[in-house]
Amino acid sequence: LGLALYAGSLCAASGAAFLYHDYCVIGAGPSGLQAAYFLQRAGRDYIVFERSHAPGSFFALYPRHRKLISINKQYTGKSNGEFNLRHDWNSLLSHDHQLLFRRYSRDFFPNADAMVRYLEDFASLLKLRVQYNTAIIHVTLERDEQAWNGHYFLLTDQDRQNYKCSSLLVATGTWVPNVVNFPGSEYVEGYETVSINPEDFAGQTVLILGRGNSAFETAENILGVTNFIHMVSRSRVRLSWATHYVGDLRAINNGLLDTYQLKSLDGLLEGDLEDLAIVKDEKGKLHITLRFYLENRNTSAGINSITLPQDELDNFATRAPYDRVIRCLGWKFDFSIYNRSLRMMPGKGNKKKYPQIKPSYESRGTRGLFVLGTASHSVDFRKSAGGFIHGFRYTTRAVHRLLENRHHGVPWPFTVYPITQLTNSIIKRVNEASGLYQMFSVLADIILLRENATAFEYLEEYPVGVLAELEVHTGRKAPSGLFVIIMEYGRNFSGADKDVFYYNRAVGEAQHAWQSNFLHPVIYYYKRLPTEHEMRLRPPDWPLPRPDAIHHIVEDFLTDWTAPNAHILPLRRFLENCLSTDLRNFFAESCFLFAFTRQKLPPFCQQGYARMQGLVGSEGLRRHAAEAGLLEDYALTDFSGNGPPDSHDGSQDQLLTDHAIPVRPLQHLVNAKDE
Amino acid sequence: MSAPKDGWVSSFSFLLFCASSIPTWGSASLLQELSPQEYFSSLQAGRASLAYFSHNVSPGAQPFLEQIGNSAEALQDYGISVVKVNCPKEDVSRYCGKENALRKAYLFRGNVLIREFPTDALFDVNSIVANVLFALLFNEVKYVETLADLQNIENTLKGRSNMVFAYVPATGTAEHRAVMEVAFVYGTVHQFVLTTEATLLKDTGNDEPDVSSARLLFCHCQQATDLAQPCRRTAMEQALTMLNIHRHLKLMGAPLVTEVAEDPEKVSTVHLQLGLPLVFILSQKETYEADKRTAEFVAWQLLGKAGVALLSRDLVDLNILLRSNVALKTPDEGVPIKYLVLEDTDEVITLVEDKNKVEQIQEDEEEEEDEEEKENNNQDIQDDQVVEAISRDKKRELPLEQILVLTEETFHSTLLDSAWTVVLFYASWEAVSLAVLRSYTEVADLLKGTQGVLLSRVNCWDWPGVCTKENVTQFPTIRIYEKGERSVMYNGMWGTEELTSFIMLSRVSCPLKLATIEEAEGYLRGEFPSELSSYHHTSVLGVFSTATSEAREAFKEAGNILSGHVTMGMYFEDDALALSRKYAVSPPALLLARSGGQSVEGITLSKQSAQDMVQMIRYELLEVFPEITVQNLPRYLELRKPFLILFSDGVIGQMESEEMLKLAKGRPWQAFVACWLNLKKTPVGRGVLKTYFATTPSLPVLVWVNLHAGGQVFKFPSEQAIAEMNILSWLEKLKAGLEIPSSTLSEEDWKPPLPAYDFLQMMETAVPELPPHTSHRRGDVPERCPPESPGGDTAVREEPSLETKAEKVGSPGRDLRGTAPRLAAREKQGKRHSEL
């Protein structure tokens, strides 16, 4: 009865029936569908709201010129599906091989229509529960002690239908166009609506506001038919190949840089758009002036009384009048639908287009509200790929795993390995893992050592920003220390202005690996989990606080980190020294010798040979090992009759180290420097 | 350090020798007291003497007297006697008579008065020695006051002799004395010029001379050819002391560049003796002339600071890098020569001139050497026998044609194709799995043509999806799939024989249901099933009556677990009793047939669970007195008992074998593993013996090893025969602690064989702002202080600085607010079109 009363009062209070789901996802774009996929696979009660009639409505309109700048690599020479995802920036994650983007387009830079088709298929083939034509126009909270997060999320759609959810996943992207207001901004056309037919620009002089890929894409389209194009924005042009940030200007769109630098009339200018003013003359030409002048002028006077910069400075750069001014300033998150109680706050500075979230992608203002997809890019803005499909497909999975642990007691997926597999498990992941590679410095693999360090748990793609809360978020314990495996660029390598082609930019020697510049794996070792305090106090530019030890696997030209001497050996030494053990492999014969001559066995013999899984090895291999001085061939001393050992005092361990014959790597060849 | 010191001492004593080689007269008292008559009559031609005259004791002259007395010893070294002449009261002669004469000292050579000194010019030993020598060396040490005088002297010396030019702020100082003392020795070799005029110093090229301190320049006039040019000068940088000047002159006198054609370690020059480094310019025949010019150039730069030698590499066999071009030998003994690769001569000079730099370079070098040593310590050299063996074998093409490559697409369909599909899951970069792949090819070779068995492999680096689905978490993994349904994971030794046998045994169902008593008998003889007849194995036959179905089910389950490792048969027909009666067991029972049914052992089954049965069967399969091998040791290690091993070179003798078997069968202890080891078959046993006894003892040798408790090794006395009773009594003694162990096994842990690269430390060195672990430097940072916030702490502000710096420098028109006022101020505007 109480329950009925309660339910009754609930309905009465809001005046409408609620449709309840554990999870509500707003937006059926790539991240919303990605989240839906994981929820569906986990058998969760969820619904996706999409205001359009089909998924991916953003891609139905944008990019206006239809060329996606996310790469769709058909061939990598490898069959490893996980590895290939490193070079497939469009696919979402699923178990279905049909749903790989290369089956939808053969173009390296695919048409956006292919993305729309892909997302439609993704939603329908996987039977994701998407409620189309439902625009959520208001979100508010309802306090309830019983709720997962102490409150329910109440959503209202355009038809006043109400929905109630325990957890809200916001996957709305950033779709509200950024506009600037200045005198004369009414003459400015928006990227959203501007003509994409080059014919319409023939013989015109165009000013483009903005310096992002949309601005350059627009310029690229009309470059051949305009008189000239000028492009103005506050910031300098940042080239993605210099910054290693895919959101910066991609080479495919940079035709205007060419024509500018080759003095073919087009040009780039820097300036704050807020200070701009546009004046239209009688002929309909648009003149650039400064707000500064307009403020001082006599308002009653006509157009001719307005001071133009060229009146004072007769070689003022943009003194030529323009036919059109186009605004390509990007988009921002739609904050308008959230009730104040949700405290959805814009970020600070250049992140103000994104809502404030924690590194766990949970809103800073409201527990249980997670931001996915492009809108979650504040976590790694201008750093990694979290604002793009190839990045957020992994962060979405991470959020799903956090939720599974938090609400359903399903711990973060992990695999237990014996310690002998430590080097292998790391090498395997750094060579194929796509999540680590795309979401460098954001997602990390975690190795949790078990007591006595005889075994370890391997957790994949954990958000490194919440490392301190690892035990809470994953349901795993870190009693005996942990390794964090992450990919990094060299700290001072990337950036606008940096010459990324300087000589000796690549490091070839393993001993100088810490100076590697290109993306390479880095392994942090902590004897215990860092605290939140330590996380906050980490050095600038460091994804993690100071570890007890650190290892860099030297950058590799082929991103293939399987070289036995340059990659695996130094890694093994690092792991050995962290764990204070010997992680070498031994043939059964060596284990036999150790079994009879030492009270303890090295881990490889302990976990292999002693359990009847010794590596006998072929005759040829054992001979090679003997020739290398790493295995004594006692059969030889047998032939010599009395076989007195010359000077070895019997300890195989010493024998192993004393007799190693230097195998000098050809430093020049292993070095990827292109000098 | 001793070598340069010796050098010092010897050169110093040389100087003293020169000084004292002028014989002195009178040795009893250094300061003589004579009457005027005595004094003047004692004056010898060519001998100098310093005299002063006094009437007994005049109190005012007392301190002066003291100083004169003190200088007597110093002057004696130069053959100058010091005499106090006691004037009689009545004497009114030239020296004694006048009052003011008594306030002077007189320097005579022979009986010629050279100079008279007012006593106030002789205020201390330094001034006395300086002034006296100055007077005596009138010709050797020219005093100049003007630049013209100096230039005149210089010009006359050109092409003839070198000049030592000294500036002292005042005469009679210690520096003055030092110059004079050296001039006493070198006065005939070099022309000494002295001045007290600081202006002269200025003209010698010193811009800002410190006029308060003395300076000495060596002017190389002898080699000067151009009269218009001043002689090349080398300033002495040390303080003007006799030793320093002497040393400087010695260095100036040494050859500019020494040509060397011997091992640089053996080369010694005056520089090294004097505690200065020696720079070798490494030359080659082809570049000799240029190298020589370089060496001379460098030598001039380093004159007085280091020696320069030209070393011809063609003549000396140097074990150094070909690109090294400079070597540095320091005077310190035991410091090896550093070979360097330097870009230009400046580097050579800074190498020597900048002491810190030298040290730093040395440190660097040492570090490098350390690194090299570490390298020699094999840090970057593979010490993993498996990885190294694979690396060495990687060029060999493996005979893989017998092994089918499976992919994600073909995996499942292939499994259905044959009755048994063996799949090796491996990673092509992983050494252990590549080692197993090599054994696997041998297996494929052995099993070629075997019906119904397909060998295949999946490279998990290519097809991670298949491996994940098949739950392959480690490399390598071998699974045998039966008709694509059931699969068994191989968990035995990664060896050809073991794997082959496993595959063969897996083909027969385990346990095999035997239908007739004949089959059962044949099974025990190893003849049935026929496909296993060629495999030497122990057969386990479970005999069950119809009433023992529970035990039968457990046996079946045990069979599943042991499948591939053991052949198990099962007989539960009505006549099972006949079989059990024959072997004197009652069902449920096991019959163990070892080596082809030669002996059949019956065991009554008492344990009912499958796990217990597995344990029991495994235990029963162990031999009583096995030959221990690399392959079978783990089975016996599992028992965690001490080992009694008979090491034998070849098969053990009949007698020993029987005695040992008796001992083992008696199992009076039940607490040890009695076994033997054939060194011919298991040569690594020699390694074991070597560890135990340092040398291989005479064979056979019987050894007791407490493998799991204490690790003591005892050797059965070789003089005793290996007989059961002897051994038993020996074991008793061991137990009683009466025997001394031959050795004890190391209980050391397995530590990292070598250190890792310490990148953290390298980063700290290079990036000092990396805070230490428990840093308080940034401890007071407000929580979540965004970088943009004004007044944020410095460390946080470093973050944006990189970005903003670039922008501020690179983009002047960053914001129009700044631009607008500047538009009015025209001077800068219009130049940059990137601004509005």
Tab-separated table of N, CA and C in Angstrom, chain A residues 531-586:
chain	number	residue	atom	x	y	z
A	531	THR	N	47.651	7.941	-4.299
A	531	THR	CA	46.464	8.525	-3.680
A	531	THR	C	45.950	9.655	-4.568
A	532	GLU	N	44.728	10.109	-4.254
A	532	GLU	CA	44.165	11.223	-5.014
A	532	GLU	C	45.039	12.454	-4.868
A	533	HIS	N	45.576	12.608	-3.670
A	533	HIS	CA	46.452	13.752	-3.412
A	533	HIS	C	47.656	13.701	-4.352
A	534	GLU	N	48.253	12.536	-4.443
A	534	GLU	CA	49.409	12.400	-5.334
A	534	GLU	C	49.024	12.605	-6.793
A	535	MET	N	47.824	12.171	-7.127
A	535	MET	CA	47.368	12.372	-8.500
A	535	MET	C	47.263	13.864	-8.805
A	536	ARG	N	46.756	14.610	-7.853
A	536	ARG	CA	46.609	16.052	-8.079
A	536	ARG	C	47.955	16.736	-8.179
A	537	LEU	N	48.909	16.233	-7.429
A	537	LEU	CA	50.209	16.901	-7.386
A	537	LEU	C	51.178	16.362	-8.417
A	538	ARG	N	50.678	15.639	-9.391
A	538	ARG	CA	51.601	15.080	-10.367
A	538	ARG	C	52.271	16.205	-11.154
A	539	PRO	N	53.453	15.939	-11.673
A	539	PRO	CA	54.156	17.011	-12.387
A	539	PRO	C	53.348	17.474	-13.589
A	540	PRO	N	53.497	18.719	-13.967
A	540	PRO	CA	52.780	19.201	-15.144
A	540	PRO	C	53.142	18.338	-16.343
A	541	ASP	N	52.190	18.110	-17.189
A	541	ASP	CA	52.392	17.301	-18.395
A	541	ASP	C	52.516	15.811	-18.116
A	542	TRP	N	52.473	15.437	-16.876
A	542	TRP	CA	52.553	14.010	-16.588
A	542	TRP	C	51.149	13.464	-16.443
A	543	PRO	N	50.872	12.338	-17.087
A	543	PRO	CA	49.541	11.748	-16.905
A	543	PRO	C	49.392	11.119	-15.534
A	544	LEU	N	50.511	10.845	-14.884
A	544	LEU	CA	50.491	10.109	-13.625
A	544	LEU	C	51.507	10.710	-12.673
A	545	PRO	N	51.321	10.479	-11.371
A	545	PRO	CA	52.331	10.973	-10.437
A	545	PRO	C	53.640	10.193	-10.574
A	546	ARG	N	54.616	10.701	-9.896
A	546	ARG	CA	55.937	10.095	-9.957
A	546	ARG	C	55.868	8.634	-9.511
A	547	PRO	N	56.332	7.736	-10.361
A	547	PRO	CA	56.279	6.317	-9.992
A	547	PRO	C	57.503	5.903	-9.199
A	548	ASP	N	57.499	4.687	-8.729
A	548	ASP	CA	58.696	4.162	-8.068
A	548	ASP	C	59.745	3.766	-9.093
A	549	ALA	N	59.280	3.449	-10.273
A	549	ALA	CA	60.209	3.190	-11.378
A	549	ALA	C	59.433	3.391	-12.660
A	550	ILE	N	60.158	3.695	-13.704
A	550	ILE	CA	59.475	3.939	-14.971
A	550	ILE	C	60.279	3.284	-16.082
A	551	HIS	N	59.557	2.820	-17.080
A	551	HIS	CA	60.262	2.254	-18.236
A	551	HIS	C	59.629	2.769	-19.513
A	552	HIS	N	60.485	3.157	-20.427
A	552	HIS	CA	60.020	3.533	-21.756
A	552	HIS	C	60.494	2.448	-22.715
A	553	ILE	N	59.582	1.968	-23.526
A	553	ILE	CA	60.002	1.088	-24.613
A	553	ILE	C	60.321	2.005	-25.775
A	554	VAL	N	61.499	1.863	-26.299
A	554	VAL	CA	61.980	2.855	-27.262
A	554	VAL	C	61.032	2.920	-28.461
A	555	GLU	N	60.790	4.150	-28.922
A	555	GLU	CA	59.889	4.354	-30.045
A	555	GLU	C	60.319	3.494	-31.230
A	556	ASP	N	59.372	3.108	-32.020
A	556	ASP	CA	59.706	2.239	-33.136
A	556	ASP	C	59.082	2.766	-34.406
A	557	PHE	N	59.878	2.759	-35.442
A	557	PHE	CA	59.461	3.278	-36.732
A	557	PHE	C	58.221	2.551	-37.240
A	558	LEU	N	58.164	1.249	-36.959
A	558	LEU	CA	57.042	0.443	-37.456
A	558	LEU	C	55.968	0.248	-36.386
A	559	THR	N	56.106	0.912	-35.277
A	559	THR	CA	55.288	0.662	-34.090
A	559	THR	C	55.171	-0.828	-33.809
A	560	ASP	N	56.269	-1.522	-34.018
A	560	ASP	CA	56.304	-2.956	-33.755
A	560	ASP	C	57.328	-3.171	-32.648
A	561	TRP	N	56.803	-3.372	-31.458
A	561	TRP	CA	57.701	-3.467	-30.311
A	561	TRP	C	57.924	-4.929	-29.922
A	562	THR	N	58.457	-5.705	-30.855
A	562	THR	CA	58.691	-7.114	-30.531
A	562	THR	C	60.152	-7.492	-30.699
A	563	ALA	N	61.019	-6.512	-30.897
A	563	ALA	CA	62.432	-6.846	-31.072
A	563	ALA	C	62.993	-7.424	-29.777
A	564	PRO	N	63.611	-8.603	-29.848
A	564	PRO	CA	64.027	-9.269	-28.613
A	564	PRO	C	65.024	-8.450	-27.786
A	565	ASN	N	65.962	-7.804	-28.451
A	565	ASN	CA	67.001	-7.121	-27.690
A	565	ASN	C	66.680	-5.664	-27.400
A	566	ALA	N	66.049	-4.992	-28.347
A	566	ALA	CA	65.809	-3.560	-28.156
A	566	ALA	C	64.535	-3.305	-27.363
A	567	HIS	N	63.559	-4.159	-27.475
A	567	HIS	CA	62.276	-3.894	-26.818
A	567	HIS	C	62.020	-4.813	-25.632
A	568	ILE	N	62.156	-6.124	-25.894
A	568	ILE	CA	61.708	-7.060	-24.860
A	568	ILE	C	62.728	-7.174	-23.732
A	569	LEU	N	63.993	-7.224	-24.105
A	569	LEU	CA	65.013	-7.394	-23.063
A	569	LEU	C	65.014	-6.251	-22.039
A	570	PRO	N	65.054	-4.978	-22.488
A	570	PRO	CA	65.033	-3.914	-21.472
A	570	PRO	C	63.751	-3.927	-20.644
A	571	LEU	N	62.643	-4.291	-21.270
A	571	LEU	CA	61.393	-4.369	-20.515
A	571	LEU	C	61.497	-5.453	-19.445
A	572	ARG	N	62.044	-6.591	-19.846
A	572	ARG	CA	62.175	-7.675	-18.876
A	572	ARG	C	63.062	-7.236	-17.712
A	573	ARG	N	64.153	-6.569	-18.024
A	573	ARG	CA	65.044	-6.123	-16.939
A	573	ARG	C	64.309	-5.173	-16.003
A	574	PHE	N	63.512	-4.298	-16.588
A	574	PHE	CA	62.744	-3.359	-15.765
A	574	PHE	C	61.796	-4.122	-14.847
A	575	LEU	N	61.066	-5.058	-15.411
A	575	LEU	CA	60.093	-5.807	-14.613
A	575	LEU	C	60.810	-6.623	-13.542
A	576	GLU	N	61.903	-7.235	-13.937
A	576	GLU	CA	62.681	-8.020	-12.977
A	576	GLU	C	63.111	-7.167	-11.799
A	577	ASN	N	63.577	-5.964	-12.112
A	577	ASN	CA	64.091	-5.126	-11.045
A	577	ASN	C	62.975	-4.552	-10.183
A	578	CYS	N	61.815	-4.346	-10.764
A	578	CYS	CA	60.686	-3.912	-9.945
A	578	CYS	C	60.257	-5.025	-8.996
A	579	LEU	N	60.250	-6.230	-9.505
A	579	LEU	CA	59.741	-7.356	-8.719
A	579	LEU	C	60.846	-8.066	-7.971
A	580	SER	N	62.082	-7.684	-8.268
A	580	SER	CA	63.236	-8.310	-7.642
A	580	SER	C	63.223	-9.822	-7.874
A	581	THR	N	63.097	-10.178	-9.112
A	581	THR	CA	63.121	-11.597	-9.435
A	581	THR	C	63.769	-11.777	-10.802
A	582	ASP	N	63.844	-13.010	-11.224
A	582	ASP	CA	64.504	-13.342	-12.474
A	582	ASP	C	63.436	-13.887	-13.420
A	583	LEU	N	63.165	-13.175	-14.479
A	583	LEU	CA	62.063	-13.565	-15.361
A	583	LEU	C	62.556	-14.216	-16.654
A	584	ARG	N	63.755	-14.720	-16.627
A	584	ARG	CA	64.253	-15.344	-17.852
A	584	ARG	C	63.550	-16.680	-18.109
A	585	ASN	N	63.599	-17.086	-19.371
A	585	ASN	CA	63.108	-18.415	-19.733
A	585	ASN	C	64.290	-19.379	-19.676
A	586	PHE	N	63.999	-20.615	-19.341
A	586	PHE	CA	65.061	-21.612	-19.293
A	586	PHE	C	64.600	-22.893	-19.956
